[in-house]
Coordinates of C-alpha atoms in Angstrom, one line a residue:
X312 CA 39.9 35.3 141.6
X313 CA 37.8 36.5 144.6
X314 CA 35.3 38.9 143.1
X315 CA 34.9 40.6 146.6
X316 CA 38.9 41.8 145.8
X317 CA 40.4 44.4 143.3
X318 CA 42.2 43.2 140.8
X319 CA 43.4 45.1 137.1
X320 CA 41.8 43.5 134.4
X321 CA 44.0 42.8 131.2
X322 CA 43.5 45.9 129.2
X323 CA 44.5 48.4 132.6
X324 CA 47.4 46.1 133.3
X325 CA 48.2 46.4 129.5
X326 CA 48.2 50.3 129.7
X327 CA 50.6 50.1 133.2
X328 CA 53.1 47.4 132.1
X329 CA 54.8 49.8 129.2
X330 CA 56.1 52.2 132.4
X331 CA 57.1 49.5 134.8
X332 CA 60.4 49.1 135.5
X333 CA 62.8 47.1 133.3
X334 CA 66.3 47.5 134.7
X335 CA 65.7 44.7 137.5
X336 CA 69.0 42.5 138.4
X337 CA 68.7 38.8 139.2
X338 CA 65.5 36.7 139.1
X339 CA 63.2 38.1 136.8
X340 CA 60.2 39.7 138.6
X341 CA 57.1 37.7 138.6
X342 CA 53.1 38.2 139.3
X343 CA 53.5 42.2 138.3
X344 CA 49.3 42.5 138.2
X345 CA 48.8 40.6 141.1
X346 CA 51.4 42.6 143.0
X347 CA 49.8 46.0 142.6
X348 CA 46.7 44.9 142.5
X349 CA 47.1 44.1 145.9
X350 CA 49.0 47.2 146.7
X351 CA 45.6 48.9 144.9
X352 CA 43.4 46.8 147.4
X353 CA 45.4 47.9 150.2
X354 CA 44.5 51.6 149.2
X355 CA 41.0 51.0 148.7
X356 CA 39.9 49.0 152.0
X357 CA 42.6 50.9 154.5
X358 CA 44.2 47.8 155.6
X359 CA 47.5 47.3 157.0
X360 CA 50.0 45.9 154.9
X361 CA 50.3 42.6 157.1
X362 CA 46.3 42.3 157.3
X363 CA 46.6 42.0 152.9
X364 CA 44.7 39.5 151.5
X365 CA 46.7 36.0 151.0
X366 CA 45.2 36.1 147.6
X367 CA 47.7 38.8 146.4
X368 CA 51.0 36.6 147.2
X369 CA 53.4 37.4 150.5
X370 CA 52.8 40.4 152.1
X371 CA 56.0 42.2 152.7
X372 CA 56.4 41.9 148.8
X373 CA 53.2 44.3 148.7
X374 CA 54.4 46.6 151.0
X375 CA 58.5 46.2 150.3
X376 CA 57.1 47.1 146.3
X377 CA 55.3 50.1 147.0
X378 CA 57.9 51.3 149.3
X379 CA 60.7 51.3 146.9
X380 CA 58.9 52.4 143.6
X381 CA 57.6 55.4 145.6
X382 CA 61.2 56.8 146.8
X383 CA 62.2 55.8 143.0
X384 CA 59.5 57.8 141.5
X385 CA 57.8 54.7 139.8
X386 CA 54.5 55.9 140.7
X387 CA 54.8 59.0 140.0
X388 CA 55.8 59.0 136.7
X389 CA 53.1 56.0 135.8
X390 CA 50.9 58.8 136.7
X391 CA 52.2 61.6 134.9
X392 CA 52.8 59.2 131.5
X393 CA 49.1 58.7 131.6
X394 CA 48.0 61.5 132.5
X395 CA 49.9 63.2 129.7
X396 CA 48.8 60.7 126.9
X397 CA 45.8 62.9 125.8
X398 CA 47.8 65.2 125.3
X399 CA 48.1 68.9 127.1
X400 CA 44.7 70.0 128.5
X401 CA 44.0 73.9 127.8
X402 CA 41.4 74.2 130.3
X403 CA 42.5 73.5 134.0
X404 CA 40.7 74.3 137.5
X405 CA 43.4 74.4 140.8
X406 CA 42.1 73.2 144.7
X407 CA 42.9 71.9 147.5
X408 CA 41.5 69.0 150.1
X409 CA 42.6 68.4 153.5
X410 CA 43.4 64.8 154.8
X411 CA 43.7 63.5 158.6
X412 CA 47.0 62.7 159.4
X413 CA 46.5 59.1 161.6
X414 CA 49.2 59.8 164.9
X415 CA 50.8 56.6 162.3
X416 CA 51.7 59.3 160.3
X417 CA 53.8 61.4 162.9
X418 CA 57.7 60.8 163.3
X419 CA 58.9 61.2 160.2
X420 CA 62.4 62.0 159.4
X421 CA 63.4 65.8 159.8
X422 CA 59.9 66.7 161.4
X423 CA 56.3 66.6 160.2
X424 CA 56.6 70.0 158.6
X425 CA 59.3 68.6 156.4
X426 CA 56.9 65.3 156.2
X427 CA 53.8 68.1 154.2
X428 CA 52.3 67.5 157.9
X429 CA 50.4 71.0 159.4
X430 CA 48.4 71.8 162.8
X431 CA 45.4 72.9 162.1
X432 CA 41.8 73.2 163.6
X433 CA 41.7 69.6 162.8
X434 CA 44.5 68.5 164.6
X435 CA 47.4 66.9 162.5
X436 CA 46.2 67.6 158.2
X437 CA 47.7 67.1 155.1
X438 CA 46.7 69.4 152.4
X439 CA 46.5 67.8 148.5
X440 CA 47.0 70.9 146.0
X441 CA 45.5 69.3 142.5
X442 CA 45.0 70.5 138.9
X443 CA 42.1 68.6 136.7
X444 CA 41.3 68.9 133.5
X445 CA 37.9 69.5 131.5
X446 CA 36.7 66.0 131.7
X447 CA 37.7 66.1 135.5
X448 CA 41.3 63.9 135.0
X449 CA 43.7 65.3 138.1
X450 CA 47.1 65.8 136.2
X451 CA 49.1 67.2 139.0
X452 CA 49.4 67.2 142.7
X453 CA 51.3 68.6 144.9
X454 CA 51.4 68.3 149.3
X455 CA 51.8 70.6 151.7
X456 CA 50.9 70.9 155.5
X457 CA 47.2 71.4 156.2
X458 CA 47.6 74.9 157.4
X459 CA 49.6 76.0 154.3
X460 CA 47.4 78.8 152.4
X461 CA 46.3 77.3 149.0
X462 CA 48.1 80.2 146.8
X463 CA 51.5 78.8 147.8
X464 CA 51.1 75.4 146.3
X465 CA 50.4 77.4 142.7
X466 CA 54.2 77.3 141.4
X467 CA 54.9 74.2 142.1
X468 CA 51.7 72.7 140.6
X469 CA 51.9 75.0 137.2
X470 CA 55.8 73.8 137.0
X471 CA 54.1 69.9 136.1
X472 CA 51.8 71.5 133.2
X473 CA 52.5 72.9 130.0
X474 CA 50.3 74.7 126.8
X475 CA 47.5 76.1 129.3
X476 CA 45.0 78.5 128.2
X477 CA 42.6 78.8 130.9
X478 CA 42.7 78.3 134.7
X479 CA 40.0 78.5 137.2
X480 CA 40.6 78.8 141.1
X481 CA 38.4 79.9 143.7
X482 CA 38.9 83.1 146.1
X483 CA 41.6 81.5 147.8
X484 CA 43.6 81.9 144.9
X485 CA 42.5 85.2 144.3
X486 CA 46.3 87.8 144.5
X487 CA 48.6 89.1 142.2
X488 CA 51.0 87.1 143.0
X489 CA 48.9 84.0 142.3
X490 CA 47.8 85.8 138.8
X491 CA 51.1 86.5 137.8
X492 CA 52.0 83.6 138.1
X493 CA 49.3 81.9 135.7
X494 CA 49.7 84.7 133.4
X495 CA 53.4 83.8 132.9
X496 CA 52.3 80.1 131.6
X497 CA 50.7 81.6 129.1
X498 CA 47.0 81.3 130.6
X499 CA 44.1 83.5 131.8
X500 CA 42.8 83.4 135.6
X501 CA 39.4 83.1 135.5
X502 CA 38.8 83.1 139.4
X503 CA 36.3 85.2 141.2
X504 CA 37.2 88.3 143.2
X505 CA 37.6 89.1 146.9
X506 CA 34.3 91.3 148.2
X507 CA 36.7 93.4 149.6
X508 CA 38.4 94.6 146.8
X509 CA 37.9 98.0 145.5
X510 CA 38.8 97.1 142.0
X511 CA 38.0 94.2 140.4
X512 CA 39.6 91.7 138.0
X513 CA 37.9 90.1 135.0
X514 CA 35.8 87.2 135.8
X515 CA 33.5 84.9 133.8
X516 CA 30.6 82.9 136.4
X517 CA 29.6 81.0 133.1
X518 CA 32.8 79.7 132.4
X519 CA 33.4 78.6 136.3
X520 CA 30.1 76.6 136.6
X521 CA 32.0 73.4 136.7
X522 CA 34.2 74.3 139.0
X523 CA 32.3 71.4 141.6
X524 CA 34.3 68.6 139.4
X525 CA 37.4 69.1 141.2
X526 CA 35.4 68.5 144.6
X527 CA 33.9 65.7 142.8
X528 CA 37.3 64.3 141.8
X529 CA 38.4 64.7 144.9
X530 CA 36.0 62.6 146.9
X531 CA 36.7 59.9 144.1
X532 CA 40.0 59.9 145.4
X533 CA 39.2 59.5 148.9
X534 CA 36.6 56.7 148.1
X535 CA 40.2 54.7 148.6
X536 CA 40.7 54.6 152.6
X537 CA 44.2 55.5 153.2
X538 CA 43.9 58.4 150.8
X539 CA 40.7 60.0 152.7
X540 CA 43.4 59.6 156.3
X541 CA 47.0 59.1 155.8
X542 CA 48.9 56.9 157.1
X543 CA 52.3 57.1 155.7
X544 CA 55.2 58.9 157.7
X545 CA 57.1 59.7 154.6
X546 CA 55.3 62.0 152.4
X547 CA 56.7 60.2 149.3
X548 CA 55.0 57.2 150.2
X549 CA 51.8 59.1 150.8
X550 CA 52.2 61.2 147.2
X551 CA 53.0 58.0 145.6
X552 CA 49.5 56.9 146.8
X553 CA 47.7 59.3 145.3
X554 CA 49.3 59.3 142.0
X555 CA 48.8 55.7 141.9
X556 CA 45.3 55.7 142.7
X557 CA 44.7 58.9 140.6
X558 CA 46.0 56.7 137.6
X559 CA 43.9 53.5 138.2
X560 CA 40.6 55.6 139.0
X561 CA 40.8 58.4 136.1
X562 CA 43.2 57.0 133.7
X563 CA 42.9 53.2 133.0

């Protein structure tokens, strides 16, 4: 194997076979760890699917395997099973990153608003809403369009957790509506209050001190090229990305 290339060693392929699918018609499939190891390379270097490395087998069998275990929710849920194998985290910290949208990522079906695609002041952005836990695992993630407001992307975030005692979130996420909605998972907001505000809610600075992990984690994530600028039209392909690469870099 070329050492200059990624590939999963035995015991990370051991952990991913268990939630690869089983129900395939036909010819058995072959060459599973070599197959997303390449599709993992792919992430990692930016590459275009045709420009993949020989080493990793034909080339539209990287990109025709990603494709369809994304819009089947393969990756996804490889994500979520490991993320959820420790078991539920009580302490959790929510934020967002933005992403570049490459003009490869325009014309998606229905519309780049429908494809989590936003205008902003940095032209075309996507906007990664994540949860991590204590030891700085993402467990979630949700997209929206880069010029979204962060508070939105709470429901739908809290909806993939469960058994949460504490949540931290910057000012951003600092309304009622947004601590409500925390409060009715059971958990306590620990995020720091607006200036503005006249009265105050609760807030503990000691207890938010590692709030930097989650920009640590994300910039982890980005280390892998077509995470830090998207290229995917279909933002299923481009979610699928992230989960996968959230799996291999914080839970293998």
């Amino acid at each position: 194997m070329d050492a200059d290339l990624f590939w999963l060693s035995d015991r990370q392929f051991a952990r991913i076979a268990p939630h690869l699918p089983t129900d395939t018609r036909g010819k058995p499939r072959v060459d599973d760890r070599r197959v997303i190891s390449g599709i993992i390379q792919i992430m990692l270097s930016g590459a275009r699917w045709k420009d993949a490395p020989s080493a990793y087998g034909p080339r539209k069998t990287l990109y025709n395997r990603f494709q369809r275990w994304a819009a089947k929710g393969v990756w996804a849920r490889l994500f979520e099973a490991l993320a959820q194998s420790g078991g539920p985290p009580a302490e959790l910290l929510i934020d967002s990153s933005a992403v570049k949208a490459h003009r490869c990522a325009s014309g998606g079906k229905k519309g780049e608003r429908h494809q989590a695609i936003g205008r902003s002041r940095g032209g075309r952005t996507t906007k990664i809403h994540a949860l991590r836990d204590a030891a700085c695992r993402p467990v979630a993630f949700v997209l929206t369009g880069g010029d979204v407001a962060d508070c939105t992307a709470v429901a739908p975030l809290l909806e993939q957790v469960s058994n949460v005692r504490l949540i931290h979130g910057d000012k951003g996420y600092d309304t009622n509506a947004v601590r409500r909605q925390i409060e009715d998972k059971g958990a306590a907001p620990n995020i720091p209050p607006k200036a503005n505000l006249v009265w105050k809610n609760c807030f503990s600075p000691v207890l938010y001190r590692t709030r930097n992990a989650i920009e640590r984690m994300f910039n982890r994530l980005k280390d892998f090229r077509r995470i830090a600028t998207r290229y995917d039209r279909n933002a299923t392909n481009f979610h699928a990305a992230i989960c996968l690469v959230a799996a291999v870099s914080y839970w293998l």
